[in-house]
């Protein structure tokens, strides 16, 4: 503190502060100072303590630093990714008709701990049936029950999870069938989604833009469109032929960090497209390390094909 006071008195300069990922709740009625929100309270404390300093956001600089990971960070994230793969397999073993979502979520928490991590990096999502749709599942953050419900035969489940350790997070997922295998319509939509996904993965390497990755996925969807048989798959193809369907974000200290425009060697990201299809909603996600020559899937060991998903579910 004394050093900082001396530095600012000799050369009034800028103090850079981080910002929250989402707007904080200040916890106060209008006209009163905030009583909650650590980022906002920290800034107000700095302003009061060092009135001569200019306080600016360090967010953009921090995003640049977080976008490229050091070798030690990469190893931490690789370890977290593999722990999360084990947790997803535990979730698959628990999914069945008549089981509550909360029971599946508990199996994820237990598996993260059994893998030697500190626990989940965010409360796991095991969102079944109508809860798997994006416009509904985000409500889980704001409900006491976390949208808990009993899973039913014929539904699919969005398993979106991460294990935290070494001060870093993780974010991995798959869509799993409650009955153990996708029906014919579900399988066609799933294979369509994974086809576009794998095309995006193939485009990933250092100095490639995020836009180019999304474009590769969209191009593959257009190639597959003529071969689709069901109305559900054709509708899904139209929904997937847009950039917004192919969500991508960084993974690091936070499980979801801001993506920059261009991939760099050492970037660790999560690619997580999703698409609704009638009563179902499909999604998949891996943690991926970008290299000079291509990419490495850190969350390796999880299936992509409908047959592979069925095999995973048979291990219950």
XYZ file of C-alpha atoms in Angstrom:
316
model
C 0.000 0.000 0.000
C 2.818 2.426 0.909
C 4.617 1.711 -2.370
C 1.450 2.339 -4.339
C 0.786 5.625 -2.535
C 4.347 6.802 -3.217
C 4.106 5.786 -6.868
C 0.812 7.619 -7.378
C 1.960 10.748 -5.542
C 5.064 11.003 -7.726
C 3.309 10.184 -10.987
C -0.494 10.160 -10.953
C -1.257 7.352 -13.334
C -3.784 4.712 -14.198
C -4.926 1.858 -12.009
C -6.277 -0.987 -14.113
C -9.034 -3.205 -12.726
C -10.800 -6.320 -13.944
C -14.500 -6.345 -14.750
C -17.148 -8.978 -14.057
C -18.138 -11.323 -16.849
C -21.800 -10.420 -16.232
C -23.393 -7.345 -14.687
C -23.267 -7.549 -10.912
C -26.225 -7.042 -8.610
C -25.371 -4.021 -6.458
C -27.824 -5.022 -3.740
C -28.972 -1.495 -3.009
C -32.101 0.584 -3.598
C -31.806 3.473 -6.067
C -29.949 6.428 -4.610
C -27.855 4.381 -2.182
C -24.274 3.136 -2.591
C -23.825 -0.526 -3.559
C -23.529 -3.145 -0.847
C -22.797 -6.160 -3.052
C -20.751 -7.046 -6.119
C -17.001 -7.484 -5.456
C -15.817 -5.870 -8.695
C -17.891 -2.731 -8.178
C -17.054 -2.463 -4.495
C -13.337 -2.875 -5.230
C -13.440 -0.051 -7.757
C -15.236 2.256 -5.331
C -12.670 1.438 -2.644
C -9.811 2.295 -5.004
C -11.489 5.566 -5.986
C -11.888 6.539 -2.344
C -8.361 5.496 -1.365
C -6.534 6.969 -4.369
C -8.637 9.955 -5.498
C -5.869 11.228 -7.783
C -5.622 8.043 -9.837
C -7.478 7.316 -13.033
C -9.142 3.917 -12.883
C -9.627 2.080 -16.137
C -10.727 -1.360 -17.200
C -8.059 -3.986 -17.796
C -10.556 -6.280 -19.464
C -9.194 -6.182 -23.003
C -5.594 -6.700 -21.855
C -6.651 -9.594 -19.642
C -8.593 -11.173 -22.493
C -5.461 -11.098 -24.660
C -3.431 -12.723 -21.885
C -6.037 -15.398 -21.215
C -6.509 -16.260 -24.890
C -3.038 -17.866 -25.086
C -2.137 -20.317 -22.327
C 1.307 -21.165 -20.975
C 2.543 -24.792 -21.014
C 1.694 -25.111 -17.306
C -1.811 -23.792 -17.902
C -2.306 -26.195 -20.796
C -1.364 -29.154 -18.598
C -3.776 -27.998 -15.902
C -6.575 -27.697 -18.438
C -5.732 -31.069 -20.005
C -6.009 -32.645 -16.555
C -9.334 -30.905 -15.905
C -10.664 -31.957 -19.300
C -9.919 -35.623 -18.684
C -11.472 -35.459 -15.213
C -14.565 -33.993 -16.855
C -14.649 -36.837 -19.389
C -14.771 -39.257 -16.458
C -17.581 -37.186 -14.901
C -19.560 -37.251 -18.154
C -19.250 -41.025 -18.276
C -20.576 -41.123 -14.725
C -23.529 -38.995 -15.820
C -24.234 -41.368 -18.717
C -24.249 -44.285 -16.280
C -26.919 -42.583 -14.163
C -29.282 -41.414 -16.918
C -32.424 -43.555 -17.279
C -36.195 -43.125 -17.350
C -37.574 -42.250 -13.922
C -34.316 -40.723 -12.646
C -34.265 -37.087 -11.527
C -31.906 -34.639 -13.164
C -30.544 -33.783 -9.706
C -29.408 -37.397 -9.261
C -27.381 -37.141 -12.476
C -25.915 -33.815 -11.361
C -24.897 -35.402 -8.046
C -23.091 -38.172 -9.917
C -21.107 -35.513 -11.804
C -20.083 -33.760 -8.578
C -19.019 -37.081 -7.055
C -17.039 -38.070 -10.161
C -15.174 -34.753 -10.201
C -14.140 -35.331 -6.583
C -13.218 -38.955 -7.252
C -10.992 -37.775 -10.114
C -9.007 -35.710 -7.604
C -10.331 -32.277 -8.554
C -11.835 -29.663 -6.262
C -15.327 -30.352 -7.600
C -17.430 -28.873 -10.403
C -16.314 -25.629 -12.030
C -20.012 -24.697 -12.332
C -23.123 -26.493 -11.153
C -23.586 -29.298 -13.714
C -26.375 -29.146 -16.237
C -28.249 -32.408 -16.821
C -31.169 -30.835 -18.627
C -33.733 -33.230 -20.083
C -36.666 -32.877 -22.461
C -37.935 -29.282 -22.600
C -35.149 -28.149 -20.255
C -32.536 -28.914 -22.929
C -33.677 -25.955 -25.034
C -31.425 -22.925 -24.549
C -34.280 -20.491 -23.990
C -35.357 -22.593 -21.012
C -32.227 -24.122 -19.520
C -30.613 -20.793 -18.573
C -33.528 -20.294 -16.148
C -31.827 -22.922 -13.990
C -29.497 -20.191 -12.707
C -32.446 -18.385 -11.159
C -34.629 -21.162 -9.725
C -34.251 -22.888 -6.372
C -34.964 -26.288 -7.925
C -32.457 -25.750 -10.786
C -35.277 -26.879 -13.125
C -35.112 -30.335 -11.591
C -37.477 -32.882 -13.162
C -37.788 -36.627 -13.713
C -36.388 -37.819 -17.044
C -38.714 -39.673 -19.371
C -38.163 -42.364 -22.005
C -37.616 -40.974 -25.505
C -36.164 -37.664 -24.302
C -32.622 -36.403 -24.717
C -30.450 -34.821 -22.023
C -28.016 -31.940 -22.371
C -25.051 -32.886 -20.153
C -22.965 -29.703 -19.890
C -20.338 -29.983 -17.155
C -16.833 -29.147 -15.952
C -14.453 -30.157 -13.162
C -12.257 -27.500 -11.504
C -8.675 -27.929 -10.300
C -5.326 -26.119 -10.223
C -7.237 -22.816 -10.153
C -8.728 -23.500 -13.601
C -12.084 -24.673 -14.930
C -13.375 -26.975 -17.665
C -16.383 -27.197 -19.976
C -17.349 -30.378 -21.843
C -20.622 -31.920 -22.933
C -22.758 -34.236 -25.021
C -26.430 -34.868 -25.704
C -27.459 -38.272 -24.355
C -30.678 -40.283 -24.917
C -32.646 -41.186 -21.792
C -33.677 -44.526 -23.305
C -30.095 -45.475 -24.166
C -30.130 -44.740 -27.900
C -31.426 -42.048 -30.226
C -34.470 -42.858 -32.304
C -34.132 -42.566 -36.081
C -35.105 -38.884 -36.221
C -32.886 -37.936 -33.270
C -29.949 -39.872 -34.719
C -30.188 -38.027 -38.033
C -30.168 -34.637 -36.330
C -27.276 -35.689 -34.103
C -25.197 -36.934 -37.049
C -25.905 -33.668 -38.872
C -24.711 -31.635 -35.885
C -21.570 -33.693 -35.430
C -20.809 -33.510 -39.147
C -20.725 -29.733 -39.031
C -18.871 -29.803 -35.723
C -16.059 -32.018 -36.986
C -15.655 -29.807 -40.058
C -15.138 -26.845 -37.730
C -12.580 -28.801 -35.714
C -10.698 -29.685 -38.888
C -10.348 -25.979 -39.704
C -8.797 -25.100 -36.346
C -5.142 -24.101 -36.269
C -3.115 -21.066 -35.293
C -3.870 -17.826 -37.182
C -7.237 -19.065 -38.438
C -10.153 -16.789 -37.592
C -13.076 -17.896 -35.475
C -15.274 -16.800 -38.370
C -13.465 -19.262 -40.668
C -14.097 -22.100 -38.212
C -17.804 -21.298 -38.127
C -17.879 -20.970 -41.906
C -16.380 -24.457 -42.265
C -19.118 -25.876 -40.067
C -21.851 -24.080 -42.006
C -20.402 -25.247 -45.329
C -20.518 -28.871 -44.181
C -24.154 -28.474 -43.112
C -25.017 -27.259 -46.627
C -23.206 -30.268 -48.114
C -25.219 -32.662 -45.958
C -28.593 -31.008 -46.558
C -29.533 -32.878 -49.794
C -29.091 -36.274 -48.116
C -31.360 -35.550 -45.140
C -34.535 -37.608 -44.871
C -36.589 -36.137 -42.048
C -38.290 -32.759 -41.750
C -36.679 -32.377 -38.316
C -33.181 -32.756 -39.782
C -33.901 -30.374 -42.657
C -35.177 -27.769 -40.211
C -32.115 -28.323 -38.039
C -29.883 -27.800 -41.078
C -31.493 -24.421 -41.731
C -30.952 -23.465 -38.092
C -27.316 -24.590 -38.225
C -26.441 -22.654 -41.376
C -25.860 -19.467 -39.350
C -22.843 -18.253 -37.414
C -24.757 -17.928 -34.154
C -25.370 -21.694 -33.978
C -21.631 -22.359 -33.639
C -20.761 -20.913 -30.250
C -17.098 -20.787 -29.232
C -15.439 -19.467 -26.068
C -12.154 -19.641 -24.217
C -11.533 -21.893 -21.211
C -9.142 -20.994 -18.421
C -9.449 -19.510 -14.958
C -13.128 -19.290 -15.834
C -14.875 -22.135 -17.609
C -16.253 -19.603 -20.098
C -13.894 -16.829 -21.208
C -14.285 -14.333 -24.036
C -13.153 -15.546 -27.462
C -10.969 -13.281 -29.573
C -11.246 -13.069 -33.341
C -8.214 -15.160 -34.313
C -6.963 -18.474 -32.927
C -3.410 -18.553 -31.578
C -1.037 -21.388 -30.747
C -1.796 -22.069 -27.099
C -5.444 -21.014 -27.221
C -7.694 -23.388 -25.279
C -11.315 -23.119 -26.301
C -14.651 -24.859 -26.113
C -16.639 -25.340 -29.320
C -20.302 -25.845 -28.425
C -22.881 -25.732 -31.202
C -26.507 -26.420 -30.456
C -29.741 -26.798 -32.378
C -33.416 -27.354 -31.515
C -35.306 -30.108 -33.324
C -38.968 -30.327 -32.398
C -39.294 -31.381 -28.763
C -35.554 -32.071 -28.535
C -32.470 -29.874 -28.423
C -28.990 -31.119 -29.333
C -25.558 -29.880 -28.277
C -21.997 -31.100 -27.965
C -18.802 -29.556 -26.653
C -15.111 -30.356 -26.343
C -12.126 -28.541 -24.886
C -9.624 -27.963 -27.679
C -5.995 -26.808 -27.725
C -4.975 -24.862 -30.829
C -1.495 -25.590 -32.199
C 0.602 -24.214 -35.065
C -0.281 -27.210 -37.232
C -3.822 -27.938 -36.071
C -5.503 -28.795 -32.809
C -5.666 -31.313 -29.970
C -8.938 -32.338 -28.335
C -8.112 -32.191 -24.622
C -11.398 -33.887 -23.734
C -10.594 -36.908 -25.895
C -12.343 -40.206 -25.305
C -15.971 -39.204 -25.828
C -17.961 -40.430 -28.853
C -19.294 -38.337 -31.727
C -21.455 -40.804 -33.678
C -24.951 -41.921 -32.722
C -23.637 -45.494 -32.521
C -20.843 -44.329 -30.229
C -23.336 -42.551 -27.982
C -25.406 -45.756 -27.772
C -22.287 -47.703 -26.827
C -21.493 -45.158 -24.112
C -25.011 -45.566 -22.726
C -24.729 -49.374 -22.778
C -21.934 -49.107 -20.225
C -24.500 -48.088 -17.591
